[in-house]
mmCIF file of C-alpha atoms in Angstrom:
data_model
loop_
_atom_site.group_PDB
_atom_site.id
_atom_site.type_symbol
_atom_site.label_atom_id
_atom_site.label_comp_id
_atom_site.label_asym_id
_atom_site.label_seq_id
_atom_site.Cartn_x
_atom_site.Cartn_y
_atom_site.Cartn_z
ATOM 1 C CA UNK A 1 -17.803 -7.758 0.081
ATOM 2 C CA UNK A 2 -17.799 -9.078 -3.493
ATOM 3 C CA UNK A 3 -18.054 -12.797 -4.086
ATOM 4 C CA UNK A 4 -17.360 -13.385 -7.787
ATOM 5 C CA UNK A 5 -15.423 -16.591 -7.226
ATOM 6 C CA UNK A 6 -16.406 -20.242 -7.465
ATOM 7 C CA UNK A 7 -20.120 -19.602 -7.400
ATOM 8 C CA UNK A 8 -21.590 -22.455 -5.386
ATOM 9 C CA UNK A 9 -25.209 -21.897 -6.342
ATOM 10 C CA UNK A 10 -27.197 -24.348 -8.431
ATOM 11 C CA UNK A 11 -27.663 -23.664 -12.139
ATOM 12 C CA UNK A 12 -31.256 -24.285 -13.097
ATOM 13 C CA UNK A 13 -31.672 -26.392 -16.199
ATOM 14 C CA UNK A 14 -34.792 -26.494 -18.298
ATOM 15 C CA UNK A 15 -35.570 -29.289 -20.741
ATOM 16 C CA UNK A 16 -37.650 -28.466 -23.789
ATOM 17 C CA UNK A 17 -39.562 -31.298 -25.438
ATOM 18 C CA UNK A 18 -41.174 -30.464 -28.785
ATOM 19 C CA UNK A 19 -43.110 -33.013 -30.815
ATOM 20 C CA UNK A 20 -43.051 -32.573 -34.596
ATOM 21 C CA UNK A 21 -46.071 -30.637 -35.770
ATOM 22 C CA UNK A 22 -47.167 -29.972 -32.226
ATOM 23 C CA UNK A 23 -47.275 -26.558 -30.667
ATOM 24 C CA UNK A 24 -47.443 -27.771 -27.107
ATOM 25 C CA UNK A 25 -45.612 -25.588 -24.564
ATOM 26 C CA UNK A 26 -42.183 -26.550 -23.335
ATOM 27 C CA UNK A 27 -42.021 -28.736 -20.263
ATOM 28 C CA UNK A 28 -39.790 -27.501 -17.454
ATOM 29 C CA UNK A 29 -37.797 -29.922 -15.394
ATOM 30 C CA UNK A 30 -37.106 -28.528 -11.943
ATOM 31 C CA UNK A 31 -33.664 -28.826 -10.425
ATOM 32 C CA UNK A 32 -33.467 -31.036 -7.355
ATOM 33 C CA UNK A 33 -33.758 -29.247 -4.048
ATOM 34 C CA UNK A 34 -30.455 -28.330 -2.414
ATOM 35 C CA UNK A 35 -30.065 -29.100 1.254
ATOM 36 C CA UNK A 36 -29.375 -25.937 3.246
ATOM 37 C CA UNK A 37 -25.828 -25.507 4.490
ATOM 38 C CA UNK A 38 -25.368 -26.005 8.219
ATOM 39 C CA UNK A 39 -23.579 -22.809 9.236
ATOM 40 C CA UNK A 40 -22.243 -24.264 12.475
ATOM 41 C CA UNK A 41 -20.776 -27.288 10.666
ATOM 42 C CA UNK A 42 -19.053 -25.079 8.095
ATOM 43 C CA UNK A 43 -17.605 -22.854 10.832
ATOM 44 C CA UNK A 44 -16.470 -25.947 12.751
ATOM 45 C CA UNK A 45 -14.732 -27.353 9.646
ATOM 46 C CA UNK A 46 -12.890 -24.044 9.224
ATOM 47 C CA UNK A 47 -11.837 -24.033 12.884
ATOM 48 C CA UNK A 48 -10.567 -27.612 12.530
ATOM 49 C CA UNK A 49 -8.578 -26.583 9.465
ATOM 50 C CA UNK A 50 -7.014 -23.817 11.547
ATOM 51 C CA UNK A 51 -5.945 -26.293 14.223
ATOM 52 C CA UNK A 52 -4.337 -28.641 11.697
ATOM 53 C CA UNK A 53 -2.474 -26.277 9.358
ATOM 54 C CA UNK A 54 0.721 -25.036 10.992
ATOM 55 C CA UNK A 55 3.252 -24.538 8.185
ATOM 56 C CA UNK A 56 3.699 -24.478 4.424
ATOM 57 C CA UNK A 57 6.510 -24.510 1.898
ATOM 58 C CA UNK A 58 6.115 -23.781 -1.830
ATOM 59 C CA UNK A 59 7.434 -22.155 -4.954
ATOM 60 C CA UNK A 60 5.608 -19.016 -6.028
ATOM 61 C CA UNK A 61 5.156 -16.759 -9.010
ATOM 62 C CA UNK A 62 4.363 -13.276 -7.728
ATOM 63 C CA UNK A 63 2.885 -10.396 -9.682
ATOM 64 C CA UNK A 64 2.554 -6.934 -8.140
ATOM 65 C CA UNK A 65 0.731 -3.920 -9.574
ATOM 66 C CA UNK A 66 -0.184 -0.423 -8.436
ATOM 67 C CA UNK A 67 -0.777 2.844 -10.323
ATOM 68 C CA UNK A 68 2.965 3.602 -10.433
ATOM 69 C CA UNK A 69 4.752 0.294 -10.896
ATOM 70 C CA UNK A 70 4.386 -3.366 -11.717
ATOM 71 C CA UNK A 71 6.768 -6.287 -11.506
ATOM 72 C CA UNK A 72 6.884 -10.056 -11.213
ATOM 73 C CA UNK A 73 9.269 -12.489 -9.561
ATOM 74 C CA UNK A 74 9.866 -16.137 -8.763
ATOM 75 C CA UNK A 75 10.154 -17.010 -5.109
ATOM 76 C CA UNK A 76 10.660 -19.844 -2.686
ATOM 77 C CA UNK A 77 8.512 -19.302 0.388
ATOM 78 C CA UNK A 78 8.164 -20.963 3.773
ATOM 79 C CA UNK A 79 5.800 -19.922 6.548
ATOM 80 C CA UNK A 80 5.018 -21.290 9.994
ATOM 81 C CA UNK A 81 2.624 -20.066 12.624
ATOM 82 C CA UNK A 82 2.489 -17.804 14.389
ATOM 83 C CA UNK A 83 4.917 -15.342 12.763
ATOM 84 C CA UNK A 84 7.679 -17.142 10.860
ATOM 85 C CA UNK A 85 8.340 -16.250 7.244
ATOM 86 C CA UNK A 86 11.108 -16.852 4.734
ATOM 87 C CA UNK A 87 10.928 -15.492 1.184
ATOM 88 C CA UNK A 88 13.789 -15.985 -1.257
ATOM 89 C CA UNK A 89 13.555 -14.194 -4.607
ATOM 90 C CA UNK A 90 15.510 -16.034 -7.270
ATOM 91 C CA UNK A 91 16.727 -15.135 -10.759
ATOM 92 C CA UNK A 92 18.754 -16.945 -13.411
ATOM 93 C CA UNK A 93 21.848 -15.481 -11.737
ATOM 94 C CA UNK A 94 20.979 -16.736 -8.246
ATOM 95 C CA UNK A 95 19.416 -15.246 -5.125
ATOM 96 C CA UNK A 96 18.425 -11.593 -5.498
ATOM 97 C CA UNK A 97 16.721 -10.984 -2.145
ATOM 98 C CA UNK A 98 15.915 -12.810 1.091
ATOM 99 C CA UNK A 99 13.390 -11.866 3.763
ATOM 100 C CA UNK A 100 13.456 -13.858 6.995
ATOM 101 C CA UNK A 101 11.295 -13.231 10.050
ATOM 102 C CA UNK A 102 10.656 -14.923 13.372
ATOM 103 C CA UNK A 103 9.998 -14.013 16.989
ATOM 104 C CA UNK A 104 8.759 -10.526 16.054
ATOM 105 C CA UNK A 105 11.931 -9.547 14.187
ATOM 106 C CA UNK A 106 12.800 -9.509 10.500
ATOM 107 C CA UNK A 107 15.868 -9.280 8.296
ATOM 108 C CA UNK A 108 15.887 -8.216 4.642
ATOM 109 C CA UNK A 109 19.061 -8.981 2.687
ATOM 110 C CA UNK A 110 20.204 -7.901 -0.792
ATOM 111 C CA UNK A 111 23.296 -9.987 -1.691
ATOM 112 C CA UNK A 112 24.209 -7.860 -4.713
ATOM 113 C CA UNK A 113 24.274 -4.723 -2.567
ATOM 114 C CA UNK A 114 25.940 -6.545 0.341
ATOM 115 C CA UNK A 115 23.404 -4.874 2.642
ATOM 116 C CA UNK A 116 20.923 -6.202 5.196
ATOM 117 C CA UNK A 117 18.166 -4.375 7.079
ATOM 118 C CA UNK A 118 17.125 -5.615 10.528
ATOM 119 C CA UNK A 119 14.357 -4.527 12.877
ATOM 120 C CA UNK A 120 11.084 -5.274 14.581
ATOM 121 C CA UNK A 121 8.484 -7.042 12.454
ATOM 122 C CA UNK A 122 6.007 -4.172 12.670
ATOM 123 C CA UNK A 123 3.224 -3.756 10.073
ATOM 124 C CA UNK A 124 5.204 -0.826 8.652
ATOM 125 C CA UNK A 125 8.330 -2.918 8.158
ATOM 126 C CA UNK A 126 6.271 -5.759 6.695
ATOM 127 C CA UNK A 127 4.866 -3.204 4.242
ATOM 128 C CA UNK A 128 8.368 -2.130 3.175
ATOM 129 C CA UNK A 129 9.074 -5.576 1.733
ATOM 130 C CA UNK A 130 5.639 -6.958 0.834
ATOM 131 C CA UNK A 131 3.581 -3.815 0.081
ATOM 132 C CA UNK A 132 1.005 -5.201 2.526
ATOM 133 C CA UNK A 133 0.376 -3.312 5.775
ATOM 134 C CA UNK A 134 -0.480 -6.044 8.268
ATOM 135 C CA UNK A 135 0.996 -7.978 11.190
ATOM 136 C CA UNK A 136 3.188 -10.944 10.267
ATOM 137 C CA UNK A 137 0.724 -13.256 12.014
ATOM 138 C CA UNK A 138 -2.018 -12.135 9.632
ATOM 139 C CA UNK A 139 0.214 -12.590 6.579
ATOM 140 C CA UNK A 140 1.111 -16.131 7.660
ATOM 141 C CA UNK A 141 -2.543 -17.030 8.190
ATOM 142 C CA UNK A 142 -3.463 -15.616 4.770
ATOM 143 C CA UNK A 143 -0.851 -17.781 3.036
ATOM 144 C CA UNK A 144 -2.047 -20.838 4.957
ATOM 145 C CA UNK A 145 -5.670 -19.928 4.104
ATOM 146 C CA UNK A 146 -6.662 -20.006 7.770
ATOM 147 C CA UNK A 147 -7.352 -16.296 8.476
ATOM 148 C CA UNK A 148 -8.801 -15.927 11.984
ATOM 149 C CA UNK A 149 -9.538 -19.669 12.122
ATOM 150 C CA UNK A 150 -10.423 -20.806 15.624
ATOM 151 C CA UNK A 151 -11.094 -17.276 16.852
ATOM 152 C CA UNK A 152 -13.879 -16.118 14.543
ATOM 153 C CA UNK A 153 -17.598 -16.308 15.264
ATOM 154 C CA UNK A 154 -20.411 -16.894 12.740
ATOM 155 C CA UNK A 155 -21.852 -13.637 11.434
ATOM 156 C CA UNK A 156 -24.144 -12.277 8.747
ATOM 157 C CA UNK A 157 -22.417 -11.942 5.367
ATOM 158 C CA UNK A 158 -22.135 -8.374 4.034
ATOM 159 C CA UNK A 159 -23.723 -9.515 0.757
ATOM 160 C CA UNK A 160 -27.333 -10.619 0.712
ATOM 161 C CA UNK A 161 -28.261 -13.931 -0.943
ATOM 162 C CA UNK A 162 -24.704 -15.248 -0.861
ATOM 163 C CA UNK A 163 -24.145 -19.034 -0.922
ATOM 164 C CA UNK A 164 -21.325 -18.695 1.592
ATOM 165 C CA UNK A 165 -21.078 -18.844 5.368
ATOM 166 C CA UNK A 166 -19.303 -15.911 7.015
ATOM 167 C CA UNK A 167 -17.322 -15.694 10.240
ATOM 168 C CA UNK A 168 -15.984 -12.576 11.924
ATOM 169 C CA UNK A 169 -13.161 -11.661 14.286
ATOM 170 C CA UNK A 170 -12.204 -8.311 15.810
ATOM 171 C CA UNK A 171 -8.872 -7.283 14.282
ATOM 172 C CA UNK A 172 -5.821 -5.855 16.042
ATOM 173 C CA UNK A 173 -6.901 -2.384 14.932
ATOM 174 C CA UNK A 174 -10.342 -3.018 16.494
ATOM 175 C CA UNK A 175 -11.938 -3.243 13.083
ATOM 176 C CA UNK A 176 -13.160 -6.601 11.806
ATOM 177 C CA UNK A 177 -11.806 -9.473 9.728
ATOM 178 C CA UNK A 178 -14.676 -11.140 7.854
ATOM 179 C CA UNK A 179 -14.142 -14.506 6.148
ATOM 180 C CA UNK A 180 -16.488 -16.054 3.565
ATOM 181 C CA UNK A 181 -16.405 -19.878 3.583
ATOM 182 C CA UNK A 182 -17.672 -22.396 1.065
ATOM 183 C CA UNK A 183 -19.577 -25.524 2.072
ATOM 184 C CA UNK A 184 -16.297 -27.348 2.815
ATOM 185 C CA UNK A 185 -15.134 -24.687 5.253
ATOM 186 C CA UNK A 186 -12.508 -23.337 2.825
ATOM 187 C CA UNK A 187 -12.025 -19.556 2.674
ATOM 188 C CA UNK A 188 -13.211 -17.990 -0.558
ATOM 189 C CA UNK A 189 -12.678 -14.362 0.391
ATOM 190 C CA UNK A 190 -11.472 -12.493 3.456
ATOM 191 C CA UNK A 191 -11.272 -8.791 4.150
ATOM 192 C CA UNK A 192 -10.367 -6.457 6.975
ATOM 193 C CA UNK A 193 -12.668 -3.500 7.561
ATOM 194 C CA UNK A 194 -11.618 -0.372 9.423
ATOM 195 C CA UNK A 195 -12.909 0.431 12.893
ATOM 196 C CA UNK A 196 -14.200 3.925 12.104
ATOM 197 C CA UNK A 197 -16.119 3.729 8.847
ATOM 198 C CA UNK A 198 -15.921 0.075 7.829
ATOM 199 C CA UNK A 199 -13.684 0.828 4.841
ATOM 200 C CA UNK A 200 -12.092 -2.280 3.328
ATOM 201 C CA UNK A 201 -8.394 -2.076 4.253
ATOM 202 C CA UNK A 202 -7.421 -5.168 2.273
ATOM 203 C CA UNK A 203 -9.146 -8.093 0.619
ATOM 204 C CA UNK A 204 -7.779 -11.571 -0.140
ATOM 205 C CA UNK A 205 -9.415 -13.881 -2.664
ATOM 206 C CA UNK A 206 -8.681 -17.595 -2.950
ATOM 207 C CA UNK A 207 -9.184 -18.461 -6.605
ATOM 208 C CA UNK A 208 -8.138 -22.094 -6.450
ATOM 209 C CA UNK A 209 -7.127 -24.887 -4.092
ATOM 210 C CA UNK A 210 -4.905 -27.849 -4.845
ATOM 211 C CA UNK A 211 -6.302 -31.322 -4.242
ATOM 212 C CA UNK A 212 -2.790 -32.769 -3.905
ATOM 213 C CA UNK A 213 -2.509 -31.928 -0.202
ATOM 214 C CA UNK A 214 -4.550 -32.790 2.883
ATOM 215 C CA UNK A 215 -6.185 -30.513 3.722
ATOM 216 C CA UNK A 216 -6.373 -28.621 0.411
ATOM 217 C CA UNK A 217 -3.885 -25.731 0.220
ATOM 218 C CA UNK A 218 -4.561 -22.455 -1.556
ATOM 219 C CA UNK A 219 -2.578 -22.285 -4.797
ATOM 220 C CA UNK A 220 -3.899 -19.052 -6.326
ATOM 221 C CA UNK A 221 -4.257 -16.041 -4.008
ATOM 222 C CA UNK A 222 -4.970 -12.416 -4.871
ATOM 223 C CA UNK A 223 -4.561 -9.748 -2.173
ATOM 224 C CA UNK A 224 -5.909 -6.291 -3.001
ATOM 225 C CA UNK A 225 -5.593 -2.953 -1.216
ATOM 226 C CA UNK A 226 -8.547 -1.042 -2.739
ATOM 227 C CA UNK A 227 -7.652 2.366 -1.345
ATOM 228 C CA UNK A 228 -4.314 2.420 -3.173
ATOM 229 C CA UNK A 229 -5.308 0.225 -6.141
ATOM 230 C CA UNK A 230 -2.566 -2.163 -5.098
ATOM 231 C CA UNK A 231 -2.644 -5.879 -5.929
ATOM 232 C CA UNK A 232 -0.421 -8.863 -5.100
ATOM 233 C CA UNK A 233 -1.077 -12.133 -6.943
ATOM 234 C CA UNK A 234 0.533 -15.404 -5.874
ATOM 235 C CA UNK A 235 0.468 -18.622 -7.892
ATOM 236 C CA UNK A 236 1.872 -21.443 -5.742
ATOM 237 C CA UNK A 237 3.293 -24.785 -6.875
ATOM 238 C CA UNK A 238 5.116 -27.758 -5.338
ATOM 239 C CA UNK A 239 3.198 -27.091 -2.130
ATOM 240 C CA UNK A 240 4.065 -28.956 1.058
ATOM 241 C CA UNK A 241 1.607 -28.818 3.950
ATOM 242 C CA UNK A 242 2.943 -28.988 7.509
ATOM 243 C CA UNK A 243 6.588 -29.660 6.575
ATOM 244 C CA UNK A 244 8.976 -29.700 9.536
ATOM 245 C CA UNK A 245 10.570 -26.245 9.502
ATOM 246 C CA UNK A 246 13.266 -25.720 12.116
ATOM 247 C CA UNK A 247 14.573 -22.449 13.501
ATOM 248 C CA UNK A 248 17.414 -22.467 10.977
ATOM 249 C CA UNK A 249 14.939 -22.025 8.092
ATOM 250 C CA UNK A 250 13.919 -18.632 9.461
ATOM 251 C CA UNK A 251 17.381 -17.551 10.627
ATOM 252 C CA UNK A 252 19.405 -15.620 8.078
ATOM 253 C CA UNK A 253 23.102 -16.348 8.355
ATOM 254 C CA UNK A 254 24.709 -13.251 6.883
ATOM 255 C CA UNK A 255 28.205 -13.449 5.396
ATOM 256 C CA UNK A 256 31.033 -11.513 7.009
ATOM 257 C CA UNK A 257 31.367 -7.923 5.900
ATOM 258 C CA UNK A 258 27.694 -7.338 5.171
ATOM 259 C CA UNK A 259 26.574 -3.768 5.865
ATOM 260 C CA UNK A 260 23.841 -3.816 8.536
ATOM 261 C CA UNK A 261 21.153 -1.141 8.759
ATOM 262 C CA UNK A 262 18.954 -0.890 11.866
ATOM 263 C CA UNK A 263 15.412 -0.275 10.661
ATOM 264 C CA UNK A 264 14.237 0.930 14.054
ATOM 265 C CA UNK A 265 17.017 3.507 14.404
ATOM 266 C CA UNK A 266 16.442 4.605 10.827
ATOM 267 C CA UNK A 267 12.762 5.102 11.628
ATOM 268 C CA UNK A 268 13.534 7.106 14.776
ATOM 269 C CA UNK A 269 15.843 9.363 12.803
ATOM 270 C CA UNK A 270 13.214 10.242 10.219
#
């Protein structure tokens, strides 16, 4: 795991005092000692964060890149645990696309094409519309910056001499989700490693947190899929933490005459 972000170590400063006409050696001023981080307290703070954060609403600027394509969009997003998601892509002309998911089902709607796709919220179907192969529950936790919170156990960090505290949880694919936490119990980086060879399946980095919400919400998230050189960057604004989000937020009322495509039947026919 790479930890290039928000380095929490102490920068050592040296003060040089030189008297005129004197060749005395420089005097070094040692940095004050830093109290060691209590790993159990950091893990407990992360678990408490996981208990508190249940939903989020925000505006987002998304940028996607892979070796074959790149694009950007403006979105309004809402998520609620365990598996509720609404993403509305907007343009100057109005709504271009809506993805709504709840209770293990999802609907993707293109108004301009008058077509909607419905089916089970499987990792494959999530990938179709997000380019991220993962369960909806994992995606929601990533956006809330509470991946595996409350279920993970303290573990050794993959990197030696890291200033972070790491926790680990067995993933649905029987691999491992490893989360690196700063001293406040905020995720800095999280990755899922495969069960067979430990290959990194995806990696999320939290580049910044807003101080305008309690607790702090992630406002700059980068999710990478190293194997396919795929990257999704989200810059969030106007963030609301734990807003009341009713069932209607995640229910997509389709207009009459919309062409419906069953994703599950389409998959069976392939």
